[in-house]
Amino acid sequence: HLKRTRIFLKFHGSEARLLETKNPLLSAVRRRVLSHADGIGVLSSEERANLLRAGIPENKVFLVKNVVERNIHHPDPEFFRHWNLPDDCPLLLFIGRFIPTKGLLDVVLACGLLRDAGTKFLMICVGDGPVRQDAEREAARLNLQNQVRFFGYVPEAGIGHWLATAG
């Protein structure tokens, strides 16, 4: 008697394309993987509804929020100095995979609007992905070098320090 390993999948909104694919091979893989999953976690009610519409049984789909523990890190002046971060203006933070569905290009455009309105701030972009170069070019085109900075990929263990800077 072999004991089967339980499978729990965590979906993020950017992976919803998998449900909509017309590619027969991807559709077959999707059906097989999802049929063997014991549970599927999603971040929003909308994603949950998408999975239910795709035929996934309701008892397999769970709403699982991404949780950020509060107050586990405190702003560290040395961290600010190390990354040359100002301490005299609000720090805004974008952390994630730089993919189209995350909206990084929209965030850069919004930073232009904030700057044009006279708002003092620094947008810190932590992560990497296929739209990073486009976002950097857009920030340069809008002359936002003093308001938007890109720091690249940071391992999950180091994210708390970045969250504390924007606290």
mmCIF file of C-alpha atoms in Angstrom:
data_model
loop_
_atom_site.group_PDB
_atom_site.id
_atom_site.type_symbol
_atom_site.label_atom_id
_atom_site.label_comp_id
_atom_site.label_asym_id
_atom_site.label_seq_id
_atom_site.Cartn_x
_atom_site.Cartn_y
_atom_site.Cartn_z
ATOM 1 C CA HIS A 1 0.000 0.000 0.000
ATOM 2 C CA LEU A 2 1.593 3.256 -1.168
ATOM 3 C CA LYS A 3 0.666 6.523 0.430
ATOM 4 C CA ARG A 4 -0.039 9.263 -2.133
ATOM 5 C CA THR A 5 1.549 12.668 -1.671
ATOM 6 C CA ARG A 6 -1.020 15.425 -1.388
ATOM 7 C CA ILE A 7 -0.707 18.209 -3.949
ATOM 8 C CA PHE A 8 -1.601 21.847 -3.243
ATOM 9 C CA LEU A 9 -1.137 24.394 -6.042
ATOM 10 C CA LYS A 10 -0.888 28.140 -5.460
ATOM 11 C CA PHE A 11 -2.161 30.263 -8.352
ATOM 12 C CA HIS A 12 -1.446 33.934 -8.895
ATOM 13 C CA GLY A 13 -3.522 36.091 -11.236
ATOM 14 C CA SER A 14 -0.793 36.144 -13.852
ATOM 15 C CA GLU A 15 -1.143 32.381 -14.323
ATOM 16 C CA ALA A 16 -4.831 32.633 -15.277
ATOM 17 C CA ARG A 17 -3.861 32.451 -18.971
ATOM 18 C CA LEU A 18 -3.360 28.724 -18.433
ATOM 19 C CA LEU A 19 -7.120 28.354 -17.920
ATOM 20 C CA GLU A 20 -7.920 30.179 -21.166
ATOM 21 C CA THR A 21 -5.417 28.489 -23.497
ATOM 22 C CA LYS A 22 -6.628 27.083 -26.806
ATOM 23 C CA ASN A 23 -3.433 25.037 -27.152
ATOM 24 C CA PRO A 24 -4.553 21.365 -27.027
ATOM 25 C CA LEU A 25 -1.321 20.181 -25.406
ATOM 26 C CA LEU A 26 -1.465 22.822 -22.646
ATOM 27 C CA SER A 27 -5.170 22.069 -22.141
ATOM 28 C CA ALA A 28 -4.407 18.370 -21.650
ATOM 29 C CA VAL A 29 -1.603 19.131 -19.186
ATOM 30 C CA ARG A 30 -3.868 21.597 -17.339
ATOM 31 C CA ARG A 31 -6.669 19.026 -17.013
ATOM 32 C CA ARG A 32 -4.277 16.341 -15.783
ATOM 33 C CA VAL A 33 -2.469 18.518 -13.236
ATOM 34 C CA LEU A 34 -5.603 20.192 -11.880
ATOM 35 C CA SER A 35 -7.499 16.898 -11.639
ATOM 36 C CA HIS A 36 -4.739 15.454 -9.434
ATOM 37 C CA ALA A 37 -4.482 18.483 -7.156
ATOM 38 C CA ASP A 38 -5.977 18.082 -3.702
ATOM 39 C CA GLY A 39 -6.295 21.833 -3.321
ATOM 40 C CA ILE A 40 -5.695 25.031 -5.262
ATOM 41 C CA GLY A 41 -4.972 28.326 -3.527
ATOM 42 C CA VAL A 42 -5.828 31.663 -5.148
ATOM 43 C CA LEU A 43 -5.353 35.269 -4.052
ATOM 44 C CA SER A 44 -8.752 36.752 -4.931
ATOM 45 C CA SER A 45 -12.441 35.958 -5.262
ATOM 46 C CA GLU A 46 -12.133 36.738 -8.975
ATOM 47 C CA GLU A 47 -9.441 34.092 -9.438
ATOM 48 C CA ARG A 48 -11.559 31.636 -7.461
ATOM 49 C CA ALA A 49 -14.545 32.325 -9.731
ATOM 50 C CA ASN A 50 -12.347 31.800 -12.815
ATOM 51 C CA LEU A 51 -11.283 28.373 -11.570
ATOM 52 C CA LEU A 52 -14.859 27.400 -10.740
ATOM 53 C CA ARG A 53 -15.977 28.493 -14.235
ATOM 54 C CA ALA A 54 -13.181 26.339 -15.654
ATOM 55 C CA GLY A 55 -14.809 23.328 -13.991
ATOM 56 C CA ILE A 56 -12.634 22.934 -10.899
ATOM 57 C CA PRO A 57 -14.727 21.544 -8.018
ATOM 58 C CA GLU A 58 -15.554 24.158 -5.373
ATOM 59 C CA ASN A 59 -14.161 22.010 -2.544
ATOM 60 C CA LYS A 60 -10.675 22.152 -4.134
ATOM 61 C CA VAL A 61 -10.415 25.961 -4.437
ATOM 62 C CA PHE A 62 -9.258 28.014 -1.448
ATOM 63 C CA LEU A 63 -8.865 31.755 -1.022
ATOM 64 C CA VAL A 64 -5.352 32.196 0.433
ATOM 65 C CA LYS A 65 -4.176 35.727 1.080
ATOM 66 C CA ASN A 66 -0.519 36.697 0.821
ATOM 67 C CA VAL A 67 0.331 37.843 4.315
ATOM 68 C CA VAL A 68 2.982 40.325 5.345
ATOM 69 C CA GLU A 69 3.827 40.167 9.005
ATOM 70 C CA ARG A 70 3.660 43.617 10.538
ATOM 71 C CA ASN A 71 6.424 45.112 12.630
ATOM 72 C CA ILE A 72 8.891 42.224 12.285
ATOM 73 C CA HIS A 73 11.491 44.579 10.807
ATOM 74 C CA HIS A 74 12.223 48.145 11.766
ATOM 75 C CA PRO A 75 13.770 50.761 9.493
ATOM 76 C CA ASP A 76 17.525 50.477 9.775
ATOM 77 C CA PRO A 77 19.521 53.691 9.156
ATOM 78 C CA GLU A 78 22.431 51.559 7.906
ATOM 79 C CA PHE A 79 20.134 49.923 5.339
ATOM 80 C CA PHE A 80 19.132 53.391 4.116
ATOM 81 C CA ARG A 81 22.796 54.436 3.833
ATOM 82 C CA HIS A 82 23.818 51.205 2.120
ATOM 83 C CA TRP A 83 21.232 51.643 -0.653
ATOM 84 C CA ASN A 84 21.553 55.446 -0.731
ATOM 85 C CA LEU A 85 17.886 55.904 0.201
ATOM 86 C CA PRO A 86 16.628 59.318 1.287
ATOM 87 C CA ASP A 87 15.059 59.718 4.698
ATOM 88 C CA ASP A 88 13.276 62.975 3.890
ATOM 89 C CA CYS A 89 10.483 61.777 1.598
ATOM 90 C CA PRO A 90 7.902 58.995 1.389
ATOM 91 C CA LEU A 91 9.211 55.727 -0.019
ATOM 92 C CA LEU A 92 6.810 53.805 -2.237
ATOM 93 C CA LEU A 93 7.458 50.140 -2.849
ATOM 94 C CA PHE A 94 6.742 47.779 -5.754
ATOM 95 C CA ILE A 95 7.863 44.203 -5.087
ATOM 96 C CA GLY A 96 7.130 41.375 -7.485
ATOM 97 C CA ARG A 97 7.789 39.688 -10.775
ATOM 98 C CA PHE A 98 8.003 42.335 -13.465
ATOM 99 C CA ILE A 99 5.418 40.908 -15.859
ATOM 100 C CA PRO A 100 2.780 42.808 -17.845
ATOM 101 C CA THR A 101 -0.177 41.792 -15.663
ATOM 102 C CA LYS A 102 1.436 43.246 -12.507
ATOM 103 C CA GLY A 103 1.106 46.782 -13.884
ATOM 104 C CA LEU A 104 4.644 48.087 -13.371
ATOM 105 C CA LEU A 105 4.442 50.285 -16.482
ATOM 106 C CA ASP A 106 1.252 51.850 -15.097
ATOM 107 C CA VAL A 107 3.054 52.479 -11.795
ATOM 108 C CA VAL A 108 5.872 54.277 -13.648
ATOM 109 C CA LEU A 109 3.313 56.419 -15.495
ATOM 110 C CA ALA A 110 1.599 57.215 -12.179
ATOM 111 C CA CYS A 111 4.982 58.278 -10.769
ATOM 112 C CA GLY A 112 5.197 60.824 -13.583
ATOM 113 C CA LEU A 113 1.823 62.204 -12.546
ATOM 114 C CA LEU A 114 2.904 62.400 -8.891
ATOM 115 C CA ARG A 115 6.097 64.230 -9.806
ATOM 116 C CA ASP A 116 4.213 66.619 -12.110
ATOM 117 C CA ALA A 117 1.814 67.383 -9.233
ATOM 118 C CA GLY A 118 4.785 68.408 -7.088
ATOM 119 C CA THR A 119 4.718 65.367 -4.804
ATOM 120 C CA LYS A 120 8.067 64.407 -3.317
ATOM 121 C CA PHE A 121 8.625 60.611 -3.213
ATOM 122 C CA LEU A 122 10.887 57.748 -4.233
ATOM 123 C CA MET A 123 9.438 54.629 -5.881
ATOM 124 C CA ILE A 124 11.544 51.575 -5.111
ATOM 125 C CA CYS A 125 11.058 48.709 -7.590
ATOM 126 C CA VAL A 126 12.326 45.379 -6.258
ATOM 127 C CA GLY A 127 12.199 42.408 -8.597
ATOM 128 C CA ASP A 128 12.940 41.373 -12.133
ATOM 129 C CA GLY A 129 11.191 40.054 -15.189
ATOM 130 C CA PRO A 130 10.407 40.610 -18.842
ATOM 131 C CA VAL A 131 9.057 44.176 -18.501
ATOM 132 C CA ARG A 132 11.954 45.519 -16.442
ATOM 133 C CA GLN A 133 13.776 47.031 -19.436
ATOM 134 C CA ASP A 134 10.537 48.586 -20.720
ATOM 135 C CA ALA A 135 9.862 50.076 -17.278
ATOM 136 C CA GLU A 136 13.402 51.431 -16.996
ATOM 137 C CA ARG A 137 13.135 52.963 -20.490
ATOM 138 C CA GLU A 138 9.764 54.520 -19.621
ATOM 139 C CA ALA A 139 11.166 55.971 -16.382
ATOM 140 C CA ALA A 140 14.074 57.454 -18.367
ATOM 141 C CA ARG A 141 11.722 58.782 -21.077
ATOM 142 C CA LEU A 142 9.683 60.536 -18.379
ATOM 143 C CA ASN A 143 12.878 61.793 -16.717
ATOM 144 C CA LEU A 144 12.060 59.988 -13.464
ATOM 145 C CA GLN A 145 15.614 58.926 -12.575
ATOM 146 C CA ASN A 146 15.332 60.825 -9.268
ATOM 147 C CA GLN A 147 11.910 59.375 -8.413
ATOM 148 C CA VAL A 148 12.017 55.725 -9.612
ATOM 149 C CA ARG A 149 14.834 53.278 -8.826
ATOM 150 C CA PHE A 150 15.171 49.615 -9.798
ATOM 151 C CA PHE A 151 16.990 47.257 -7.440
ATOM 152 C CA GLY A 152 16.591 43.885 -9.168
ATOM 153 C CA TYR A 153 15.768 40.533 -7.641
ATOM 154 C CA VAL A 154 15.951 40.197 -3.859
ATOM 155 C CA PRO A 155 15.552 36.788 -2.172
ATOM 156 C CA GLU A 156 12.385 36.433 -0.106
ATOM 157 C CA ALA A 157 14.392 36.427 3.122
ATOM 158 C CA GLY A 158 15.572 39.987 2.364
ATOM 159 C CA ILE A 159 12.180 41.457 1.485
ATOM 160 C CA GLY A 160 11.364 42.375 5.107
ATOM 161 C CA HIS A 161 14.072 45.032 5.138
ATOM 162 C CA TRP A 162 12.592 46.631 2.013
ATOM 163 C CA LEU A 163 9.105 46.531 3.548
ATOM 164 C CA ALA A 164 10.440 48.251 6.667
ATOM 165 C CA THR A 165 11.890 51.088 4.566
ATOM 166 C CA ALA A 166 8.465 51.937 3.183
ATOM 167 C CA GLY A 167 6.826 51.551 6.599
#
